[in-house]
Structure formats: structure tokens, C-alpha cells
Coordinates of C-alpha atoms in Angstrom, one line a residue:
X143 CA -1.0 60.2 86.0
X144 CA -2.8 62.7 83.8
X145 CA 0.2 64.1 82.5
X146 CA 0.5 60.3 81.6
X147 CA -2.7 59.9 80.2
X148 CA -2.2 62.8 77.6
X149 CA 1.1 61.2 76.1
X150 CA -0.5 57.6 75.8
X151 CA -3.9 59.5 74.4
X152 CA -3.3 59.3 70.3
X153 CA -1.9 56.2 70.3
X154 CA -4.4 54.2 72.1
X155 CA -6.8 56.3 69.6
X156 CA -5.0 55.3 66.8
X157 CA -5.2 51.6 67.4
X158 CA -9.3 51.8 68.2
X159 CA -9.2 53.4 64.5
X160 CA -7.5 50.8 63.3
X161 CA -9.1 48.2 64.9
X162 CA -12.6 49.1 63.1
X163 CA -10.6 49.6 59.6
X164 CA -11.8 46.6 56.9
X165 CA -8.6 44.6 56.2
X166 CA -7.1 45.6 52.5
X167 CA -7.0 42.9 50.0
X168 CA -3.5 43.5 49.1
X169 CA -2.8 42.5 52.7
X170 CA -4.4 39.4 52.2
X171 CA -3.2 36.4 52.0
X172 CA -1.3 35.4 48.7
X173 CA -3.2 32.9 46.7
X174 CA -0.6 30.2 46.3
X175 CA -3.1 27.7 44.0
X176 CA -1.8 27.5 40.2
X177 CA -3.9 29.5 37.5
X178 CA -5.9 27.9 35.2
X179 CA -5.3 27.9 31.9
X180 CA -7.0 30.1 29.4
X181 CA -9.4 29.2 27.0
X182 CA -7.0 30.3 24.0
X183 CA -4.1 28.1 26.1
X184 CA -6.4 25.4 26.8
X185 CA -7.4 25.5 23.3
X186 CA -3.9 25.1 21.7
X187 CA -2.6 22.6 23.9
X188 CA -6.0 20.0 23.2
X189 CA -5.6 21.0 19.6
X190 CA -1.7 19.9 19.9
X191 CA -2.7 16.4 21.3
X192 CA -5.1 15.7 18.7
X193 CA -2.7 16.6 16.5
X194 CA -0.1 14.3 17.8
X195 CA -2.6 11.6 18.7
X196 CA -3.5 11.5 15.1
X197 CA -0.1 11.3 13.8
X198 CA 0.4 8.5 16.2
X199 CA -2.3 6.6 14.8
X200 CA -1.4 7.7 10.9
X201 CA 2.1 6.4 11.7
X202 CA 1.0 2.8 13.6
X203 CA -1.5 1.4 10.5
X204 CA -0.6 -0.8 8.6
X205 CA 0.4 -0.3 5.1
X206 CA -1.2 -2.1 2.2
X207 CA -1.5 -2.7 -1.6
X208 CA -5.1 -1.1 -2.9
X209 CA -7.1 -3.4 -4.7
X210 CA -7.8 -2.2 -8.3
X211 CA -3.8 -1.8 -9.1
X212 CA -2.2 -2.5 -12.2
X213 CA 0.7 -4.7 -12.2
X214 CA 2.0 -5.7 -15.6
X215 CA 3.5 -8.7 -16.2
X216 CA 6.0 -9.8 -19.2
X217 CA 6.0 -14.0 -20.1
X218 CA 9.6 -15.6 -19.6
X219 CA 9.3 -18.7 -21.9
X220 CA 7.1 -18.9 -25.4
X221 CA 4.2 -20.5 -25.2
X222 CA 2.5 -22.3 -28.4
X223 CA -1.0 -24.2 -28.6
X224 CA 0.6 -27.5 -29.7
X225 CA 2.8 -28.3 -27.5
X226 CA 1.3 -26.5 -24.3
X227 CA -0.9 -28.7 -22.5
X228 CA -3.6 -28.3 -19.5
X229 CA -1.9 -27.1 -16.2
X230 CA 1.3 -26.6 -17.4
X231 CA 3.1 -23.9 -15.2
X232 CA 4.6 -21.0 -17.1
X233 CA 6.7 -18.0 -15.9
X234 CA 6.0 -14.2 -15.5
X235 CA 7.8 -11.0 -14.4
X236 CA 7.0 -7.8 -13.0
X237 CA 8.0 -4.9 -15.5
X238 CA 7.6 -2.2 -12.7
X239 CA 8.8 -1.5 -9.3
X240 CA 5.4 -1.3 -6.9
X241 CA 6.3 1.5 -4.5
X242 CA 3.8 2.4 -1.3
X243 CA 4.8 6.0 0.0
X244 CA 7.9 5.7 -2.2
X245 CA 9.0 2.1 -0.6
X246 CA 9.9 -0.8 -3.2
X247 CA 7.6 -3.3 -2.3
X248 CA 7.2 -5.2 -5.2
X249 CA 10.8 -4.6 -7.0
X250 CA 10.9 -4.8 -10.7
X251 CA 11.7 -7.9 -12.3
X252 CA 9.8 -10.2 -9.1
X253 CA 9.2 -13.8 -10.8
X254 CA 5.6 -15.2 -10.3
X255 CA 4.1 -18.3 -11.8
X256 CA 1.3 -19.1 -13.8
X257 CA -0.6 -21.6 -15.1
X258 CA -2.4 -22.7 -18.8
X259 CA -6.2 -23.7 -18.4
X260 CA -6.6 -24.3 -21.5
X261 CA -4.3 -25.7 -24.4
X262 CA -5.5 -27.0 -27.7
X263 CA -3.5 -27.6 -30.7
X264 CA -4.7 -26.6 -34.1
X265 CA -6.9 -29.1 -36.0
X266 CA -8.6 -29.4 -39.5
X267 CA -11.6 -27.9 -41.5
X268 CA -10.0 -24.6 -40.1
X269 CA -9.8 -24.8 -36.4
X270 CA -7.2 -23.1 -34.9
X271 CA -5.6 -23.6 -31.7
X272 CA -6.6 -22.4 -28.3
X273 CA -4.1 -21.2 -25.1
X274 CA -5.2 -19.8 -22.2
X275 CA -3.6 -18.8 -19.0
X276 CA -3.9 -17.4 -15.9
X277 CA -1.8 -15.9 -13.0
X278 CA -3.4 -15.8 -9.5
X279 CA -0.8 -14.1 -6.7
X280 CA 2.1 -12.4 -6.3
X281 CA 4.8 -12.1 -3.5
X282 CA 5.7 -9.0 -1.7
X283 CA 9.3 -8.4 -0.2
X284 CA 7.9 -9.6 2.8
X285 CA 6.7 -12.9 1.4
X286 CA 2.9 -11.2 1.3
X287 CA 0.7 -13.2 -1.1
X288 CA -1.2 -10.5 -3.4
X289 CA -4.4 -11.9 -5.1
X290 CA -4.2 -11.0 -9.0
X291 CA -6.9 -11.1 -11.5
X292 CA -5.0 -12.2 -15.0
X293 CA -6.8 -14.1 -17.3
X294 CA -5.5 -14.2 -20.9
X295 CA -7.5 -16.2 -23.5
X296 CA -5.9 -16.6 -27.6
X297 CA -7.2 -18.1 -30.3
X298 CA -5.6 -19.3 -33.8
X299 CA -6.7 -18.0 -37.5
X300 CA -7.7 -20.0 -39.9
X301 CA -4.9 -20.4 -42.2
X302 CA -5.8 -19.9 -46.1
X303 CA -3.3 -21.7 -48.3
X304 CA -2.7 -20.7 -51.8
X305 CA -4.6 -21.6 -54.3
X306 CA -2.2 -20.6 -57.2
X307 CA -2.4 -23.3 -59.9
X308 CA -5.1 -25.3 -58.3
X309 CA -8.5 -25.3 -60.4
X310 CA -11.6 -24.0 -58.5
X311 CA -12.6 -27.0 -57.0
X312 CA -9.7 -28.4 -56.0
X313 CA -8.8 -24.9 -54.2
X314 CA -12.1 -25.1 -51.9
X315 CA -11.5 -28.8 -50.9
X316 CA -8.2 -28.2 -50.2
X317 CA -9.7 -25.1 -47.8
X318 CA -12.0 -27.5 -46.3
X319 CA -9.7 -29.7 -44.9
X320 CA -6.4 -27.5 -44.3
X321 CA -5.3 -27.0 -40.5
X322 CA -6.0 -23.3 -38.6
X323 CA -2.8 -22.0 -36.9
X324 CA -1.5 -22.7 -33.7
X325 CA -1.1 -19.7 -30.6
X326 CA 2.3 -18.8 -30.3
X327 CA 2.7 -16.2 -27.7
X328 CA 6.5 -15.2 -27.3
X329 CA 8.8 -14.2 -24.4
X330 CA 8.3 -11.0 -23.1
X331 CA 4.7 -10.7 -24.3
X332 CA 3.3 -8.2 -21.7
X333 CA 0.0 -8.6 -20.0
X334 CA -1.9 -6.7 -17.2
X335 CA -2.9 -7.8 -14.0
X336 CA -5.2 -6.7 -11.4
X337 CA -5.2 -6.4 -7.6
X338 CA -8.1 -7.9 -6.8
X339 CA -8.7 -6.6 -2.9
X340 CA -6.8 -4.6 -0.6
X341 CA -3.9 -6.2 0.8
X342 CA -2.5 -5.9 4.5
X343 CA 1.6 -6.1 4.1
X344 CA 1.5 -6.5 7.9
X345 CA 3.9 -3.8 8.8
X346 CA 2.9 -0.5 10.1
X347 CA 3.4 2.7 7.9
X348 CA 6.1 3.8 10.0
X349 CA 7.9 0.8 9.9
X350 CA 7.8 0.3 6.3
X351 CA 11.3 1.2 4.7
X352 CA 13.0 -0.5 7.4
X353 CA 11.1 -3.6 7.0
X354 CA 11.6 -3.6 3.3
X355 CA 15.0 -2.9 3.5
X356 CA 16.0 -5.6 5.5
X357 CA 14.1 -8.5 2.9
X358 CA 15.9 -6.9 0.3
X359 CA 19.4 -7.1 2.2
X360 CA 19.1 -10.7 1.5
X361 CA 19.2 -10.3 -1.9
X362 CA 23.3 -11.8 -3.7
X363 CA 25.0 -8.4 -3.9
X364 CA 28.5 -8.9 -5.8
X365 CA 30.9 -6.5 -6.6
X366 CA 33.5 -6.6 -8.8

């Protein structure tokens, strides 16, 4: 028994030593939980979504025409003071393409009408005639009314006739009661026009070349 004793001696001192021994905290348990991201990561990936979020939004509004754009316009058909008359329609052109981020919008050559608010035909003692006109709107593609500001006013000279072989007198009377000269203003007479406020086209940014695209494929295309 004490021979026994002796053999079993260091090990049952071994595991009292051990049993007082703190437990080391590689033998702990293994944290299983997911690390948090670090400030720099954390950083990055909110600057990311911002990023994204405000492409997203860039990308979603809606495109439009600013106000305070110039859009010249070219007359189809001659106009003259007396044979115009109040509220006659005339006939305009665009001269330019109107392009939003590159995008046709308004293509070149786009027909608009106007309209004469004023026509009076030369007269005597010197009065000449009187035209004016204005054009209000303009189509998009996408069948978008544009408000314009175009207001065109012209006004006759008074036409001086000779007076070669006519005495003094007779040369002013005949100046008192000659006619002034009618407005004649001719086809393709160019005037400007102004967008008056800025217009919605109703189709988002990102969406714009395909929805132009596809008004324009409606357009007679022949081939010969």
C-alpha cells in the first residue's frame, strides 16, 4: 500500500497544481460572432451607397428644356402688310436641332404656327404699313408644348417719290398725299424665340434617348 502510494504521489500532485492554474485564454472558447467592420471599411462602404443612391436619383429626374433658351425660327410663307389681316396663321421652322445631354429633342426643321396681331396696309400722307406677329409654343418629339416668347413688330417707311420735273410746290403736295410702304417680310426671314420657363419633357434622364428614339421612328423613312 505504501509502495502504492509513492507511484500514485506526482500525479495526484500534478493535478492539485493544475487544478489551481488560471485557465489560458488561448484555451478559451473561440469567439464565433462576425467582426465588425472598421471605421476605414465602414467608411467606404456608406460613401459607396451615397454614391450610388445619388446616381440613382441623377438618373430617375426628369429631363427638361431651361427656360431662357434660344430657339430660332425661319418664316415659311412671305408675309406683306396689305394683304395680311388680324389673326391670320402663318408658319415657322426650327433652324437648329435642340439637344438635352446630346438627345434630339427638338429636331431641326420642327414646323410651329403662328399668328399676326396686327396687320395694316399702308395709307396716305406717309403712313406706312404695320405687321406684327407672334409665336407662342412649340412641340417636343414627345408631343411636349414649350411656352415661347416671340414677338415681332415691323413698320413701313414713308416712301419719297421723285420730284424730278415737278416745280416746288407741286413736289411737296405730291409728298403730302403719297402712300408709305407696305411690310413685306420674306420666307426664311429668321427670328428668335425664347423659352419662357422650364419645361418638364416627362421622361426621366435615363430614359431619354430611348424615349426620343422611339417618337422619331415614326417619322416616313424611304429608301431608294
Amino acid at each position: 500500500m505504501k509502495k502504492m502510494f509513492i507511484k500514485l504521489f506526482p500525479i495526484l500532485l500534478c493535478i492539485t497544481i493544475l487544478s489551481f492554474m488560471p485557465i489560458s485564454p488561448l484555451s478559451a472558447a473561440a469567439d464565433t460572432t462576425t467582426p465588425s467592420a472598421t471605421p476605414a471599411t465602414a467608411g467606404a462602404t456608406s460613401t459607396n451607397s451615397t454614391t450610388i443612391a445619388a446616381t440613382a436619383a441623377a438618373s430617375s429626374k426628369h429631363a427638361y428644356i431651361p427656360g431662357k433658351t434660344r430657339i430660332v425660327l425661319a418664316l415659311l410663307n412671305t408675309i406683306d402688310s396689305k394683304s395680311a389681316h388680324t389673326g391670320d396663321i402663318i408658319n415657322f421652322k426650327t433652324l437648329d436641332n435642340v439637344k438635352i445631354n446630346g438627345v434630339i429633342v427638338i429636331p431641326a426643321g420642327t414646323i410651329t404656327n403662328g399668328k399676326i396681331t396686327k396687320a395694316v396696309s399702308a395709307g396716305s400722307f406717309g403712313k406706312g404699313g404695320k405687321l406684327e406677329f407672334s409665336v407662342t409654343s412649340i412641340k417636343t418629339l414627345n408631343d411636349i408644348d414649350v411656352p415661347l416668347s416671340c414677338n415681332a413688330s415691323y413698320v413701313g417707311t414713308k416712301q419719297i417719290q421723285s420730284s424730278s420735273g415737278i416745280s416746288a410746290v407741286g413736289s411737296a403736295m405730291q409728298n403730302l398725299f403719297s402712300g408709305g410702304n407696305n411690310v413685306q417680310c420674306l420666307t426664311g426671314m429668321s427670328i428668335d424665340s425664347i423659352v419662357t420657363t422650364d419645361t418638364d419633357l416627362n421622361v426621366s434622364i435615363s430614359d431619354l434617348s430611348s424615349t426620343m428614339q422611339t417618337f422619331k421612328e415614326h417619322d416616313v423613312n424611304i429608301t431608294l
